[in-house]
mmCIF file of C-alpha atoms in Angstrom:
data_model
loop_
_atom_site.group_PDB
_atom_site.id
_atom_site.type_symbol
_atom_site.label_atom_id
_atom_site.label_comp_id
_atom_site.label_asym_id
_atom_site.label_seq_id
_atom_site.Cartn_x
_atom_site.Cartn_y
_atom_site.Cartn_z
ATOM 1 C CA PRO A 220 68.970 -1.567 10.448
ATOM 2 C CA ILE A 221 67.457 -4.140 12.808
ATOM 3 C CA PRO A 222 64.386 -5.042 10.687
ATOM 4 C CA CYS A 223 66.465 -5.962 7.610
ATOM 5 C CA VAL A 224 67.167 -9.597 6.815
ATOM 6 C CA PRO A 225 69.917 -9.732 4.171
ATOM 7 C CA TRP A 226 69.324 -12.625 1.783
ATOM 8 C CA GLN A 227 70.439 -13.413 -1.745
ATOM 9 C CA SER A 228 67.771 -15.467 -3.482
ATOM 10 C CA GLN A 229 69.190 -18.379 -5.475
ATOM 11 C CA THR A 230 65.919 -18.841 -7.326
ATOM 12 C CA SER A 231 66.297 -16.114 -9.983
ATOM 13 C CA GLY A 232 62.703 -15.176 -9.183
ATOM 14 C CA GLN A 233 61.601 -18.419 -10.793
ATOM 15 C CA TYR A 234 60.321 -21.219 -8.638
ATOM 16 C CA GLN A 235 57.681 -20.372 -6.099
ATOM 17 C CA ARG A 236 57.866 -23.745 -4.443
ATOM 18 C CA ARG A 237 61.599 -23.645 -3.939
ATOM 19 C CA VAL A 238 61.334 -20.533 -1.795
ATOM 20 C CA HIS A 239 58.119 -21.758 -0.208
ATOM 21 C CA GLY A 240 59.271 -25.298 0.428
ATOM 22 C CA THR A 241 63.043 -25.537 0.824
ATOM 23 C CA VAL A 242 65.014 -22.286 0.757
ATOM 24 C CA GLY A 243 62.276 -20.189 2.397
ATOM 25 C CA LYS A 244 62.093 -22.310 5.532
ATOM 26 C CA GLU A 245 65.799 -21.673 6.183
ATOM 27 C CA ILE A 246 65.251 -17.944 6.539
ATOM 28 C CA LEU A 247 61.744 -17.923 8.038
ATOM 29 C CA ASP A 248 62.914 -18.187 11.650
ATOM 30 C CA GLN A 249 65.188 -15.189 11.115
ATOM 31 C CA VAL A 250 62.317 -13.169 9.628
ATOM 32 C CA ASN A 251 60.030 -14.225 12.461
ATOM 33 C CA ASP A 252 62.603 -13.179 15.056
ATOM 34 C CA ARG A 253 62.898 -9.674 13.522
ATOM 35 C CA LEU A 254 59.124 -9.377 13.314
ATOM 36 C CA ARG A 255 58.716 -10.253 16.975
ATOM 37 C CA LYS A 256 61.282 -7.629 17.999
ATOM 38 C CA LEU A 257 59.454 -4.968 15.974
ATOM 39 C CA VAL A 258 56.104 -5.915 17.504
ATOM 40 C CA ASP A 259 57.556 -5.935 21.036
ATOM 41 C CA ASN A 260 58.923 -2.407 20.518
ATOM 42 C CA SER A 261 55.562 -1.083 19.290
ATOM 43 C CA GLN A 262 53.033 0.469 21.647
ATOM 44 C CA ASN A 263 49.971 -0.536 19.667
ATOM 45 C CA VAL A 264 50.302 -2.734 16.596
ATOM 46 C CA GLN A 265 47.526 -1.905 14.106
ATOM 47 C CA GLY A 266 48.463 -4.545 11.576
ATOM 48 C CA PHE A 267 50.995 -5.588 8.966
ATOM 49 C CA VAL A 268 51.655 -4.067 5.544
ATOM 50 C CA ILE A 269 53.300 -6.479 3.098
ATOM 51 C CA HIS A 270 54.879 -5.451 -0.221
ATOM 52 C CA ARG A 271 55.768 -8.035 -2.834
ATOM 53 C CA ALA A 272 55.496 -9.155 -6.431
ATOM 54 C CA VAL A 273 53.313 -12.228 -6.853
ATOM 55 C CA GLY A 274 54.961 -13.329 -10.106
ATOM 56 C CA GLY A 275 58.491 -13.873 -8.755
ATOM 57 C CA GLY A 276 59.872 -16.702 -6.648
ATOM 58 C CA THR A 277 60.711 -14.756 -3.479
ATOM 59 C CA GLY A 278 57.616 -12.538 -3.420
ATOM 60 C CA SER A 279 55.244 -15.419 -4.010
ATOM 61 C CA GLY A 280 56.990 -18.226 -2.122
ATOM 62 C CA LEU A 281 58.651 -16.573 0.875
ATOM 63 C CA GLY A 282 55.863 -13.963 0.984
ATOM 64 C CA ALA A 283 53.251 -16.715 1.379
ATOM 65 C CA LEU A 284 55.269 -18.372 4.147
ATOM 66 C CA ILE A 285 55.621 -15.102 6.083
ATOM 67 C CA LEU A 286 51.899 -14.368 5.706
ATOM 68 C CA GLU A 287 51.039 -17.807 7.033
ATOM 69 C CA ARG A 288 53.278 -17.288 10.070
ATOM 70 C CA ILE A 289 51.786 -13.837 10.777
ATOM 71 C CA ALA A 290 48.270 -15.318 10.504
ATOM 72 C CA VAL A 291 49.161 -17.895 13.181
ATOM 73 C CA ASP A 292 51.141 -15.628 15.554
ATOM 74 C CA TYR A 293 49.070 -12.419 15.255
ATOM 75 C CA ARG A 294 45.631 -13.708 14.393
ATOM 76 C CA LYS A 295 43.559 -10.583 15.151
ATOM 77 C CA LYS A 296 45.794 -8.079 13.347
ATOM 78 C CA SER A 297 44.965 -6.705 9.880
ATOM 79 C CA LYS A 298 47.166 -7.804 7.005
ATOM 80 C CA ILE A 299 47.213 -5.423 4.043
ATOM 81 C CA GLY A 300 49.183 -6.477 0.987
ATOM 82 C CA TYR A 301 50.510 -4.350 -1.885
ATOM 83 C CA GLU A 302 50.805 -6.911 -4.633
ATOM 84 C CA ILE A 303 52.523 -6.318 -7.970
ATOM 85 C CA TYR A 304 50.514 -8.531 -10.338
ATOM 86 C CA PRO A 305 51.590 -9.666 -13.815
ATOM 87 C CA SER A 306 51.151 -6.904 -16.409
ATOM 88 C CA PRO A 307 49.211 -7.473 -19.660
ATOM 89 C CA LYS A 308 52.315 -7.286 -21.898
ATOM 90 C CA ILE A 309 55.416 -6.826 -19.732
ATOM 91 C CA SER A 310 56.843 -9.895 -18.000
ATOM 92 C CA THR A 311 60.096 -10.500 -16.156
ATOM 93 C CA CYS A 312 59.628 -14.185 -15.414
ATOM 94 C CA ILE A 313 58.629 -17.175 -17.573
ATOM 95 C CA VAL A 314 56.727 -19.083 -14.891
ATOM 96 C CA GLU A 315 54.907 -15.957 -13.687
ATOM 97 C CA PRO A 316 51.411 -17.471 -14.300
ATOM 98 C CA TYR A 317 52.231 -20.449 -12.055
ATOM 99 C CA ASN A 318 53.660 -18.295 -9.263
ATOM 100 C CA ALA A 319 50.767 -15.852 -9.492
ATOM 101 C CA ILE A 320 48.079 -18.527 -9.384
ATOM 102 C CA PHE A 321 49.575 -20.179 -6.293
ATOM 103 C CA THR A 322 49.984 -16.853 -4.514
ATOM 104 C CA THR A 323 46.448 -15.633 -5.282
ATOM 105 C CA HIS A 324 45.109 -18.968 -4.008
ATOM 106 C CA TRP A 325 47.089 -18.298 -0.809
ATOM 107 C CA LEU A 326 46.010 -14.648 -0.528
ATOM 108 C CA LEU A 327 42.333 -15.575 -0.477
ATOM 109 C CA ASP A 328 42.791 -16.993 3.015
ATOM 110 C CA HIS A 329 45.743 -15.051 4.392
ATOM 111 C CA THR A 330 45.213 -11.314 3.777
ATOM 112 C CA GLU A 331 42.306 -9.067 4.658
ATOM 113 C CA VAL A 332 42.955 -6.434 1.952
ATOM 114 C CA SER A 333 45.110 -6.767 -1.185
ATOM 115 C CA ILE A 334 45.901 -3.689 -3.263
ATOM 116 C CA VAL A 335 46.469 -4.847 -6.859
ATOM 117 C CA LEU A 336 49.185 -2.954 -8.770
ATOM 118 C CA ASP A 337 50.888 -3.545 -12.078
ATOM 119 C CA ASN A 338 54.092 -2.093 -13.466
ATOM 120 C CA GLU A 339 52.725 -1.469 -16.955
ATOM 121 C CA ALA A 340 49.998 0.874 -15.673
ATOM 122 C CA ILE A 341 52.493 2.794 -13.521
ATOM 123 C CA TYR A 342 54.974 3.012 -16.434
ATOM 124 C CA GLN A 343 52.254 4.650 -18.526
ATOM 125 C CA ILE A 344 51.405 7.139 -15.768
ATOM 126 C CA CYS A 345 55.098 8.108 -15.570
ATOM 127 C CA GLN A 346 55.401 8.465 -19.347
ATOM 128 C CA LYS A 347 52.140 10.286 -20.126
ATOM 129 C CA GLN A 348 51.608 12.429 -17.041
ATOM 130 C CA LEU A 349 55.097 12.960 -15.669
ATOM 131 C CA ASP A 350 56.940 13.126 -19.032
ATOM 132 C CA ILE A 351 59.512 10.523 -17.995
ATOM 133 C CA ASP A 352 60.468 8.644 -21.175
ATOM 134 C CA ARG A 353 62.203 5.738 -19.465
ATOM 135 C CA PRO A 354 60.931 5.352 -15.895
ATOM 136 C CA SER A 355 63.072 3.391 -13.446
ATOM 137 C CA TYR A 356 61.808 1.084 -10.707
ATOM 138 C CA ALA A 357 62.659 3.890 -8.264
ATOM 139 C CA ASP A 358 60.193 6.172 -10.101
ATOM 140 C CA LEU A 359 57.484 3.500 -9.932
ATOM 141 C CA ASN A 360 58.141 2.951 -6.250
ATOM 142 C CA ILE A 361 57.704 6.661 -5.496
ATOM 143 C CA LEU A 362 54.137 6.532 -6.849
ATOM 144 C CA ILE A 363 53.330 3.333 -4.958
ATOM 145 C CA SER A 364 54.774 4.771 -1.736
ATOM 146 C CA LYS A 365 52.461 7.801 -2.040
ATOM 147 C CA VAL A 366 49.438 5.484 -1.954
ATOM 148 C CA ILE A 367 50.825 3.607 1.050
ATOM 149 C CA SER A 368 51.636 6.878 2.797
ATOM 150 C CA SER A 369 48.054 8.101 2.425
ATOM 151 C CA MET A 370 46.689 4.848 3.860
ATOM 152 C CA THR A 371 48.860 5.128 6.968
ATOM 153 C CA ALA A 372 48.628 8.947 7.328
ATOM 154 C CA SER A 373 45.830 8.680 9.875
ATOM 155 C CA LEU A 374 48.115 6.656 12.165
ATOM 156 C CA ARG A 375 50.797 9.344 11.988
ATOM 157 C CA PHE A 376 48.812 12.609 11.956
ATOM 158 C CA ASP A 377 45.592 13.934 13.428
ATOM 159 C CA GLY A 378 42.716 14.641 11.087
ATOM 160 C CA GLU A 379 39.055 15.564 11.008
ATOM 161 C CA LEU A 380 38.030 12.074 9.829
ATOM 162 C CA ASN A 381 40.718 9.469 10.432
ATOM 163 C CA VAL A 382 40.645 5.998 8.908
ATOM 164 C CA ASP A 383 42.802 3.330 10.551
ATOM 165 C CA LEU A 384 43.918 0.048 8.986
ATOM 166 C CA GLY A 385 41.042 -1.909 10.528
ATOM 167 C CA GLU A 386 38.483 0.452 9.003
ATOM 168 C CA PHE A 387 39.782 -0.177 5.486
ATOM 169 C CA GLN A 388 39.041 -3.819 5.947
ATOM 170 C CA THR A 389 35.621 -3.234 7.536
ATOM 171 C CA ASN A 390 34.423 -0.781 4.879
ATOM 172 C CA LEU A 391 35.965 -2.171 1.692
ATOM 173 C CA VAL A 392 35.473 -5.933 1.962
ATOM 174 C CA PRO A 393 31.810 -7.027 1.693
ATOM 175 C CA PHE A 394 32.775 -10.724 1.409
ATOM 176 C CA PRO A 395 36.059 -12.206 2.699
ATOM 177 C CA ARG A 396 37.248 -13.552 -0.669
ATOM 178 C CA LEU A 397 36.531 -10.354 -2.628
ATOM 179 C CA HIS A 398 39.277 -8.240 -1.087
ATOM 180 C CA PHE A 399 41.304 -7.207 -4.164
ATOM 181 C CA MET A 400 41.386 -3.413 -4.516
ATOM 182 C CA THR A 401 41.928 -0.950 -7.339
ATOM 183 C CA THR A 402 43.762 2.251 -6.442
ATOM 184 C CA ALA A 403 44.575 5.639 -7.965
ATOM 185 C CA LEU A 404 45.995 8.916 -6.727
ATOM 186 C CA ALA A 405 45.815 12.556 -7.796
ATOM 187 C CA PRO A 406 47.225 14.999 -8.602
ATOM 188 C CA VAL A 407 50.021 13.234 -10.504
ATOM 189 C CA ILE A 408 51.577 16.022 -12.541
ATOM 190 C CA SER A 409 55.130 16.983 -13.432
ATOM 191 C CA LYS A 410 56.730 20.085 -11.933
ATOM 192 C CA LYS A 411 56.634 21.816 -15.353
ATOM 193 C CA LYS A 412 52.851 21.530 -15.620
ATOM 194 C CA ALA A 413 52.059 22.313 -11.978
ATOM 195 C CA SER A 414 51.588 26.066 -12.467
ATOM 196 C CA HIS A 415 48.753 25.773 -15.009
ATOM 197 C CA GLU A 416 46.777 22.838 -13.614
ATOM 198 C CA ALA A 417 43.629 23.531 -11.586
ATOM 199 C CA GLN A 418 43.762 21.473 -8.411
ATOM 200 C CA THR A 419 40.292 21.847 -6.967
ATOM 201 C CA VAL A 420 38.892 19.047 -4.808
ATOM 202 C CA ARG A 421 36.369 18.135 -7.503
ATOM 203 C CA GLU A 422 38.998 17.963 -10.228
ATOM 204 C CA ILE A 423 41.529 15.832 -8.353
ATOM 205 C CA THR A 424 38.734 13.491 -7.203
ATOM 206 C CA ASP A 425 37.504 13.134 -10.787
ATOM 207 C CA HIS A 426 41.063 12.323 -11.908
ATOM 208 C CA SER A 427 41.373 9.558 -9.315
ATOM 209 C CA PHE A 428 38.411 7.720 -10.899
ATOM 210 C CA GLN A 429 39.703 7.832 -14.466
ATOM 211 C CA PRO A 430 41.026 4.458 -15.655
ATOM 212 C CA GLN A 431 44.264 5.906 -17.073
ATOM 213 C CA ASN A 432 45.186 7.097 -13.553
ATOM 214 C CA MET A 433 44.647 3.715 -11.882
ATOM 215 C CA LEU A 434 47.726 1.813 -10.757
ATOM 216 C CA VAL A 435 46.409 -1.324 -12.431
ATOM 217 C CA LYS A 436 45.632 -1.487 -16.142
ATOM 218 C CA TYR A 437 42.117 -2.427 -17.233
ATOM 219 C CA ALA A 438 41.428 -2.859 -20.936
ATOM 220 C CA GLU A 439 38.210 -1.109 -21.952
ATOM 221 C CA PHE A 440 37.197 -0.024 -18.454
ATOM 222 C CA ASP A 441 33.508 0.946 -18.493
ATOM 223 C CA PRO A 442 32.267 3.158 -15.610
ATOM 224 C CA VAL A 443 28.729 1.788 -16.038
ATOM 225 C CA GLU A 444 29.462 -1.937 -16.379
ATOM 226 C CA ASP A 445 32.497 -2.112 -14.068
ATOM 227 C CA LYS A 446 30.725 -1.546 -10.787
ATOM 228 C CA TYR A 447 32.143 -0.752 -7.374
ATOM 229 C CA MET A 448 31.170 -2.592 -4.195
ATOM 230 C CA ALA A 449 32.786 0.002 -1.930
ATOM 231 C CA ILE A 450 35.126 2.992 -2.216
ATOM 232 C CA SER A 451 37.438 4.699 0.257
ATOM 233 C CA ILE A 452 38.539 8.234 -0.631
ATOM 234 C CA ASN A 453 41.385 9.593 1.497
ATOM 235 C CA TYR A 454 41.939 13.323 1.260
ATOM 236 C CA ARG A 455 45.071 15.021 2.563
ATOM 237 C CA GLY A 456 45.517 18.772 2.979
ATOM 238 C CA ASP A 457 43.153 21.657 3.637
ATOM 239 C CA ILE A 458 39.863 19.936 2.750
ATOM 240 C CA LYS A 459 36.729 20.147 4.907
ATOM 241 C CA SER A 460 34.095 17.445 5.248
ATOM 242 C CA LYS A 461 31.401 19.601 3.621
ATOM 243 C CA GLU A 462 33.551 19.944 0.487
ATOM 244 C CA ALA A 463 34.366 16.233 0.436
ATOM 245 C CA ASN A 464 30.710 15.204 0.822
ATOM 246 C CA ALA A 465 29.607 17.617 -1.928
ATOM 247 C CA THR A 466 32.220 16.096 -4.264
ATOM 248 C CA VAL A 467 30.953 12.571 -3.555
ATOM 249 C CA GLN A 468 27.384 13.660 -4.363
ATOM 250 C CA TRP A 469 28.627 15.247 -7.593
ATOM 251 C CA LEU A 470 30.319 11.959 -8.581
ATOM 252 C CA LYS A 471 27.083 10.030 -8.054
ATOM 253 C CA GLN A 472 24.851 12.551 -9.825
ATOM 254 C CA ASN A 473 27.086 12.744 -12.894
ATOM 255 C CA ASN A 474 27.365 8.961 -13.233
ATOM 256 C CA LYS A 475 31.147 9.034 -12.912
ATOM 257 C CA ILE A 476 30.899 5.721 -11.092
ATOM 258 C CA SER A 477 28.317 2.993 -10.581
ATOM 259 C CA PHE A 478 27.701 0.727 -7.610
ATOM 260 C CA VAL A 479 26.280 -2.776 -7.353
ATOM 261 C CA GLU A 480 22.548 -2.657 -6.595
ATOM 262 C CA TRP A 481 22.820 -3.969 -3.063
ATOM 263 C CA CYS A 482 25.265 -1.269 -1.874
ATOM 264 C CA PRO A 483 23.497 2.119 -1.849
ATOM 265 C CA THR A 484 25.983 4.119 0.260
ATOM 266 C CA GLY A 485 29.321 2.867 -0.978
ATOM 267 C CA PHE A 486 31.662 5.635 0.180
ATOM 268 C CA LYS A 487 34.089 5.906 3.081
ATOM 269 C CA ILE A 488 35.786 9.312 3.374
ATOM 270 C CA GLY A 489 39.028 10.018 5.225
ATOM 271 C CA LEU A 490 40.267 13.548 5.933
ATOM 272 C CA ASN A 491 43.769 14.406 7.076
ATOM 273 C CA GLU A 492 45.119 17.918 7.431
ATOM 274 C CA VAL A 493 48.755 17.169 6.582
ATOM 275 C CA PRO A 494 49.381 17.078 2.793
ATOM 276 C CA ALA A 495 51.763 14.503 1.319
ATOM 277 C CA ALA A 496 55.394 15.494 1.898
ATOM 278 C CA SER A 497 57.870 15.969 -0.926
ATOM 279 C CA VAL A 498 60.793 13.568 -0.770
ATOM 280 C CA ASP A 499 64.272 13.791 -2.271
ATOM 281 C CA GLY A 500 64.136 12.956 -5.962
ATOM 282 C CA ASP A 501 60.329 13.261 -6.048
ATOM 283 C CA ILE A 502 59.014 12.963 -9.596
ATOM 284 C CA THR A 503 55.659 14.665 -8.942
ATOM 285 C CA ALA A 504 54.952 18.324 -8.258
ATOM 286 C CA PRO A 505 54.147 19.121 -4.595
ATOM 287 C CA ALA A 506 50.454 19.778 -3.971
ATOM 288 C CA LYS A 507 48.494 21.301 -1.101
ATOM 289 C CA LYS A 508 45.609 18.876 -1.646
ATOM 290 C CA ASN A 509 45.972 15.174 -2.433
ATOM 291 C CA VAL A 510 43.515 12.354 -2.824
ATOM 292 C CA THR A 511 43.917 8.581 -2.933
ATOM 293 C CA MET A 512 41.083 6.363 -4.106
ATOM 294 C CA ILE A 513 40.928 2.725 -3.030
ATOM 295 C CA GLY A 514 37.968 0.923 -4.555
ATOM 296 C CA ASN A 515 36.636 -2.611 -4.611
ATOM 297 C CA ASN A 516 35.729 -2.892 -8.293
ATOM 298 C CA VAL A 517 34.563 -6.018 -10.122
ATOM 299 C CA ALA A 518 36.918 -5.199 -13.045
ATOM 300 C CA VAL A 519 39.766 -6.713 -11.017
ATOM 301 C CA SER A 520 38.418 -10.144 -11.954
ATOM 302 C CA ARG A 521 39.812 -9.520 -15.467
ATOM 303 C CA VAL A 522 43.323 -9.460 -13.970
ATOM 304 C CA PHE A 523 42.778 -13.047 -12.823
ATOM 305 C CA THR A 524 40.956 -14.158 -15.985
ATOM 306 C CA GLU A 525 43.156 -12.665 -18.703
ATOM 307 C CA ARG A 526 46.587 -12.358 -17.127
ATOM 308 C CA ILE A 527 46.768 -15.413 -14.898
ATOM 309 C CA ASN A 528 44.202 -18.080 -15.725
ATOM 310 C CA ALA A 529 44.407 -17.820 -19.545
ATOM 311 C CA LYS A 530 48.236 -17.960 -19.560
ATOM 312 C CA TYR A 531 48.288 -20.677 -16.898
ATOM 313 C CA ASP A 532 45.896 -22.837 -18.950
ATOM 314 C CA LEU A 533 48.103 -22.546 -22.045
ATOM 315 C CA MET A 534 51.228 -23.620 -20.149
ATOM 316 C CA TYR A 535 49.650 -26.280 -17.949
ATOM 317 C CA ALA A 536 47.911 -27.939 -20.924
ATOM 318 C CA GLN A 537 51.417 -28.953 -22.066
ATOM 319 C CA ARG A 538 52.639 -29.470 -18.462
ATOM 320 C CA ALA A 539 55.405 -26.978 -19.333
ATOM 321 C CA PHE A 540 57.872 -26.271 -16.487
ATOM 322 C CA VAL A 541 55.788 -28.391 -14.085
ATOM 323 C CA HIS A 542 58.692 -30.791 -13.422
ATOM 324 C CA TRP A 543 60.649 -28.009 -11.676
ATOM 325 C CA PHE A 544 57.855 -27.459 -9.161
ATOM 326 C CA VAL A 545 57.314 -31.203 -8.639
ATOM 327 C CA GLY A 546 61.064 -31.625 -8.146
ATOM 328 C CA GLU A 547 60.914 -29.167 -5.235
ATOM 329 C CA GLY A 548 58.286 -31.196 -3.411
ATOM 330 C CA MET A 549 54.985 -30.024 -4.927
ATOM 331 C CA GLU A 550 52.276 -32.363 -6.092
ATOM 332 C CA GLU A 551 50.401 -31.965 -9.363
ATOM 333 C CA GLY A 552 47.147 -31.921 -7.411
ATOM 334 C CA GLU A 553 48.155 -28.515 -5.967
ATOM 335 C CA PHE A 554 48.114 -27.042 -9.486
ATOM 336 C CA SER A 555 44.528 -28.102 -10.174
ATOM 337 C CA GLU A 556 43.424 -27.061 -6.669
ATOM 338 C CA ALA A 557 44.803 -23.515 -7.121
ATOM 339 C CA ARG A 558 43.305 -23.223 -10.628
ATOM 340 C CA GLU A 559 39.914 -24.421 -9.409
ATOM 341 C CA ASP A 560 39.974 -21.867 -6.570
ATOM 342 C CA LEU A 561 40.628 -19.011 -9.028
ATOM 343 C CA GLY A 562 37.786 -20.305 -11.189
ATOM 344 C CA PHE A 563 35.499 -19.972 -8.147
ATOM 345 C CA LEU A 564 36.870 -16.461 -7.522
ATOM 346 C CA GLU A 565 35.899 -15.424 -11.083
ATOM 347 C CA LYS A 566 32.412 -16.815 -10.452
ATOM 348 C CA ASP A 567 32.184 -14.918 -7.128
ATOM 349 C CA TYR A 568 32.808 -11.614 -8.939
ATOM 350 C CA LEU A 569 30.252 -12.513 -11.608
ATOM 351 C CA ASP A 570 27.641 -13.335 -8.951
ATOM 352 C CA VAL A 571 28.181 -9.955 -7.279
ATOM 353 C CA VAL A 572 27.217 -8.091 -10.464
ATOM 354 C CA THR A 573 24.222 -10.271 -11.358
ATOM 355 C CA GLU A 574 22.826 -10.361 -7.800
ATOM 356 C CA GLN A 575 19.721 -8.174 -7.529
ATOM 357 C CA ALA A 576 18.984 -6.062 -4.447
ATOM 358 C CA SER A 577 15.930 -7.486 -2.699
ATOM 359 C CA ASP A 578 14.033 -6.914 0.525
ATOM 360 C CA GLU A 579 12.093 -10.140 0.210
ATOM 361 C CA VAL A 580 13.030 -12.902 2.622
ATOM 362 C CA ASN A 581 13.196 -16.420 1.270
ATOM 363 C CA PRO A 582 11.365 -18.658 3.782
ATOM 364 C CA ASP A 583 13.670 -21.593 2.958
ATOM 365 C CA GLU A 584 16.760 -19.562 3.780
ATOM 366 C CA GLU A 585 18.393 -20.194 7.136
ATOM 367 C CA PHE A 586 20.009 -17.459 9.185
#
């Protein structure tokens, strides 16, 4: 197909800078040419959806280059990224902490919304809820594609309350740097269990807020302490706005979730009449009602703290593997710059939780 750019990476998923600095530039013009053709053939480009793993060489290096080019050529368009972040225990790449820290540093300026995913969380969903003992990457991708499908459903089908790509950005991102989202979907049940599972709107919505159903793994997730800044709930199927609004009120009243003090409303609801389609080889049971939750939760800061920064600090203290990056044209100053930026990001999330809601105006404050 025209959009495909065949390319065999010589980096073994290892060196972010090699793809970013040397190899990546060879293929960037080709990628840019295909992108331009796609955009020219579109009637109304809403934005760009980028899928990649931030721990590998190609996803982090070439992905960052492509994002930078899109930011220059299509400045006003939304850029939504689906990023596979390093898992707590599973790793496929030794220098993953380095690649991830550089990419996150890059993402802060070059995407409007980043959906954080991790393979370990999705493996567990497949094993515990879908009874698949040894899930393949294809199984994981089916679950991820269902989330993506629900985000773009409003562009493809009519609905009572449609949410386009721009609205995700407007409603979910209170501050430009804090754009890393947590997502979950429901119902995720195997075909064997489908007949005896209640699939009411309230039940599937409740499932989408339970930490074991999230596509990123949080250790000791606390619904009271881990506060949301904003939430988008996208319903698909025969669900009316009255039912959706009543469910949201029920969530608030039963303390299923908690918001930061300065965000009293917090919810964006999307309604689409067409339920998610079943695809060949689908691992989940078909359902007449589906929901996808995309939330901006402060717990995501633990992904940066525990999985990236802590591991990075251990390796960089010994300058392990640094010579490979320097040999490809990087400077050591770029390491400390990226680490410092992630330190500020951790502080930004901490400030959000400790900030008190206030109507008082500080006279020294300038507007």
